[in-house]
Coordinates of C-alpha atoms in Angstrom, one line a residue:
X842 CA -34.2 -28.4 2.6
X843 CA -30.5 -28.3 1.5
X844 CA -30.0 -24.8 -0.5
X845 CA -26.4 -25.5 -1.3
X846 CA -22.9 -27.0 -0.4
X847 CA -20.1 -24.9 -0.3
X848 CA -16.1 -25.4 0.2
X849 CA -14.0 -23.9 2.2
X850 CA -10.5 -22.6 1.3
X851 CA -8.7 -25.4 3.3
X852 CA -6.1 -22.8 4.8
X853 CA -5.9 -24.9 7.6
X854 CA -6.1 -28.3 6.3
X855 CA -8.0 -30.4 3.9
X856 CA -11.3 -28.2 2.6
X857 CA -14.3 -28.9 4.2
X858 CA -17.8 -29.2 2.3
X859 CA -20.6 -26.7 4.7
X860 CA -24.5 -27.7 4.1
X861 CA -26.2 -24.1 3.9
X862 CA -29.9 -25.2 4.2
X863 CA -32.6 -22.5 2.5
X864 CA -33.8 -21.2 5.8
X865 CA -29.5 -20.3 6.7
X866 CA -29.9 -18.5 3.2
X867 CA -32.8 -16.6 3.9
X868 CA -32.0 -15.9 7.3
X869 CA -28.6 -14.2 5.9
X870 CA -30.3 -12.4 3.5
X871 CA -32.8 -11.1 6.1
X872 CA -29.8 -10.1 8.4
X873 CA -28.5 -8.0 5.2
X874 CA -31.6 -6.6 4.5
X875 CA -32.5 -5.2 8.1
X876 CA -29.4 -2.7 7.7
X877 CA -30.5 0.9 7.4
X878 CA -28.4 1.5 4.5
X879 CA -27.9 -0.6 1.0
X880 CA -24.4 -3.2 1.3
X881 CA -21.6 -3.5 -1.2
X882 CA -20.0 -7.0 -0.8
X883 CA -16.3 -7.0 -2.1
X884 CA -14.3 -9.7 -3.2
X885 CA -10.9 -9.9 -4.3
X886 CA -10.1 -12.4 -7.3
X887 CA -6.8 -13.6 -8.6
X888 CA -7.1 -12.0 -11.6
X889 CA -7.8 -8.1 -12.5
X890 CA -11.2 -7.3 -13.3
X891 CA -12.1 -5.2 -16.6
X892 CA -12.8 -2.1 -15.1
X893 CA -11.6 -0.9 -11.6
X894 CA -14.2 -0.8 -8.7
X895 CA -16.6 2.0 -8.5
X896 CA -15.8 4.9 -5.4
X897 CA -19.3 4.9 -3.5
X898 CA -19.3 8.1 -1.8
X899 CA -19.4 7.7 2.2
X900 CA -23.0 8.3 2.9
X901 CA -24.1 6.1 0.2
X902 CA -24.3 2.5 1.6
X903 CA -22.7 0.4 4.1
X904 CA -19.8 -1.5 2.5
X905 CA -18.8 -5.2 3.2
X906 CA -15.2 -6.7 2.6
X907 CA -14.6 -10.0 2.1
X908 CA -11.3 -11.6 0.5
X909 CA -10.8 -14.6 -1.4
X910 CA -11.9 -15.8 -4.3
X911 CA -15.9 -16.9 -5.2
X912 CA -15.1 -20.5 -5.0
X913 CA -14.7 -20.0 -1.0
X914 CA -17.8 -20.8 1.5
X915 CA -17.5 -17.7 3.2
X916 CA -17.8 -15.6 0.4
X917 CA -20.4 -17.1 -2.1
X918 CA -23.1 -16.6 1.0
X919 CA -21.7 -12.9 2.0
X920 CA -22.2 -12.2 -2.2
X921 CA -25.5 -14.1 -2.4
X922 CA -27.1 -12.6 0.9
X923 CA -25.9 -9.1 -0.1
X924 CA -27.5 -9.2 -3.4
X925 CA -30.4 -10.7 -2.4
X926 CA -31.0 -7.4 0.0
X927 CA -30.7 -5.5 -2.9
X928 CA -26.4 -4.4 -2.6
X929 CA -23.9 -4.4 -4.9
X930 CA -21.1 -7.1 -5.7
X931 CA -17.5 -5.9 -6.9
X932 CA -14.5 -7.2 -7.5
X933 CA -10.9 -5.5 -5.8
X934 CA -8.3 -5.5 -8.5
X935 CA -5.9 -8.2 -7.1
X936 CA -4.6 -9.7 -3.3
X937 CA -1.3 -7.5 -4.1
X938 CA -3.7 -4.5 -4.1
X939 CA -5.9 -5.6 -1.4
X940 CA -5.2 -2.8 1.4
X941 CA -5.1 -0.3 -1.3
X942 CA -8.5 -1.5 -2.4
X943 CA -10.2 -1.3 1.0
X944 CA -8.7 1.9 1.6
X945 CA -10.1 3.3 -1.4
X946 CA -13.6 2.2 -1.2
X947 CA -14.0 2.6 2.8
X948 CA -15.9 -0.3 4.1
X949 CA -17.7 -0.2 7.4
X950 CA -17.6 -4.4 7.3
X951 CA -15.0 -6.6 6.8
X952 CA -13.7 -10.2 6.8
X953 CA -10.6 -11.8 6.5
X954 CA -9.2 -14.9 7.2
X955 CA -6.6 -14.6 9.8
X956 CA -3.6 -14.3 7.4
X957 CA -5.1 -11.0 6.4
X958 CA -5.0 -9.8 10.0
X959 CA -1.6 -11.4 10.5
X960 CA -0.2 -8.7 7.5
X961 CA -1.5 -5.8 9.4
X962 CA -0.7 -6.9 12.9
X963 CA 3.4 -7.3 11.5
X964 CA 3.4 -4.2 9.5
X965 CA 2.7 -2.8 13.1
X966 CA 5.6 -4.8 15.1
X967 CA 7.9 -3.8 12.1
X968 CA 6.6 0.2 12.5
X969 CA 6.4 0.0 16.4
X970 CA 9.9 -1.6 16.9
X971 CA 12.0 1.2 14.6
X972 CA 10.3 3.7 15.9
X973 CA 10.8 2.3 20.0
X974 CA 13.9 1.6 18.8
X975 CA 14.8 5.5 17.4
X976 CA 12.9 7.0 20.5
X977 CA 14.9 4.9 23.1
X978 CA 18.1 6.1 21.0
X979 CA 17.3 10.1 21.4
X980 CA 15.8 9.5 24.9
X981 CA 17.9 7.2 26.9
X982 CA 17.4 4.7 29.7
X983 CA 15.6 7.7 31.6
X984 CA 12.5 8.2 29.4
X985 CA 9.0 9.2 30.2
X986 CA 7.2 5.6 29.5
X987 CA 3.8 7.9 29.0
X988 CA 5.9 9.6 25.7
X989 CA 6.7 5.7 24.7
X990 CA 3.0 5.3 24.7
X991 CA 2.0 7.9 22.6
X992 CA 4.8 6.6 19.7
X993 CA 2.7 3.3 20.4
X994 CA -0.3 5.3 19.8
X995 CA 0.9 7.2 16.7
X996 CA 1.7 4.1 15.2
X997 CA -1.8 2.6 15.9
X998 CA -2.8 5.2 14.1
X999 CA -0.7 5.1 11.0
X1000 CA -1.6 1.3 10.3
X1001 CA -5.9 2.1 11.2
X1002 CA -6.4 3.7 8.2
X1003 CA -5.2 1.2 6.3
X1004 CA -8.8 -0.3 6.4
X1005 CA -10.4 2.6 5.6
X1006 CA -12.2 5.7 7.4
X1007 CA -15.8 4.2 8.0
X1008 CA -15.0 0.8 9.6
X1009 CA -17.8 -0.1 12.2
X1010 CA -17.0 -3.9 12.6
X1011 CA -15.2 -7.3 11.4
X1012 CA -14.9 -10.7 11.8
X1013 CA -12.7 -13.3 11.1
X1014 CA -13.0 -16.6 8.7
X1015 CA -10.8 -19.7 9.3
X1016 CA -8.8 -20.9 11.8
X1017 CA -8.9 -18.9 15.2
X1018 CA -6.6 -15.4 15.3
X1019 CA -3.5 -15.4 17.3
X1020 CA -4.2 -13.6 20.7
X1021 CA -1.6 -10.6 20.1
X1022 CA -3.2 -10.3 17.0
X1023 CA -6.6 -10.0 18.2
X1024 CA -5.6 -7.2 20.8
X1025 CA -4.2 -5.2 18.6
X1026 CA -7.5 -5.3 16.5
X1027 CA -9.8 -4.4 19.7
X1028 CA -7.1 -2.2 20.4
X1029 CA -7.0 0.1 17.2
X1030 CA -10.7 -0.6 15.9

């Protein structure tokens, strides 16, 4: 009882076709529907859409984030089971916009492949090394390593927001996340 066959992005190699059968599609929808609040399922496209995404206020709905285009696996079954649980589809202006985006609508899902991850995890290293590097410089060799923590801390905190304030969960699409990358997730969501 094949439903559909669906592509994946080929980030890491050749693009794969997935068989989703009819019971995999209602079994996602079921999932979607079993949430105590309605989902919004957010994609980002290549191109702007013709009106910016709607703000739903925090208490409204749970909100998923996905990336990528409509044309990816991942994301044509996320839309498809959200809207057949009664949610909302919308579109995020552009990838260049994508953290700004999330930010502004405050998802408590998302997924990403692991490049996304990959941004967030080096924005991090970049913040966490110049500011190591400025508090070794006005502490010397005879620092309190518990101080050095709470600048590893602060800077946790600085990059957390960047997927916005309601957050609960996320997954990852693709090939498997690099280990230091996947730490820092668990370690600042």
């Amino acid at each position: 009882d094949l439903h559909t066959i669906v592509f994946t992005s080929g980030s890491t190699g050749k693009p794969k076709g997935i068989p989703f059968t009819h019971g995999q599609s209602c079994h996602e929808a079921h999932v979607h529907a079993s949430r105590a609040d309605p989902i919004v399922d957010i994609s980002v496209s290549a191109c702007p859409p013709t009106q910016p995404p709607q703000t739903p206020s925090k208490h409204q709905q749970n909100i998923n984030n996905k990336t990528g285009s409509l044309a990816h696996a991942s994301d044509r079954e996320s839309v498809g089971a959200v809207m057949a649980a009664g949610g909302r589809a919308a579109m995020c202006s552009c990838v260049e916009n994508l953290f700004e985006d999330v930010r502004l609508v405050g998802p408590s899902y998302v997924s990403f492949t692991p490049r996304v991850y990959n941004v967030l995890y080096a924005e991090f290293a970049r913040l966490w090394e110049a500011r190591r590097r400025d508090f070794l410089r006005q502490n010397g060799p005879n620092y309190d390593p518990c101080e050095l923590d709470r600048v590893r801390s602060a800077c946790k905190a600085e990059i957390k927001p960047w997927l916005g304030a309601r957050l609960q969960g996320m997954s990852v699409g693709g090939a498997a996340l690099n280990p230091r990358v996947k730490e820092f997730l668990q370690e600042v969501w």
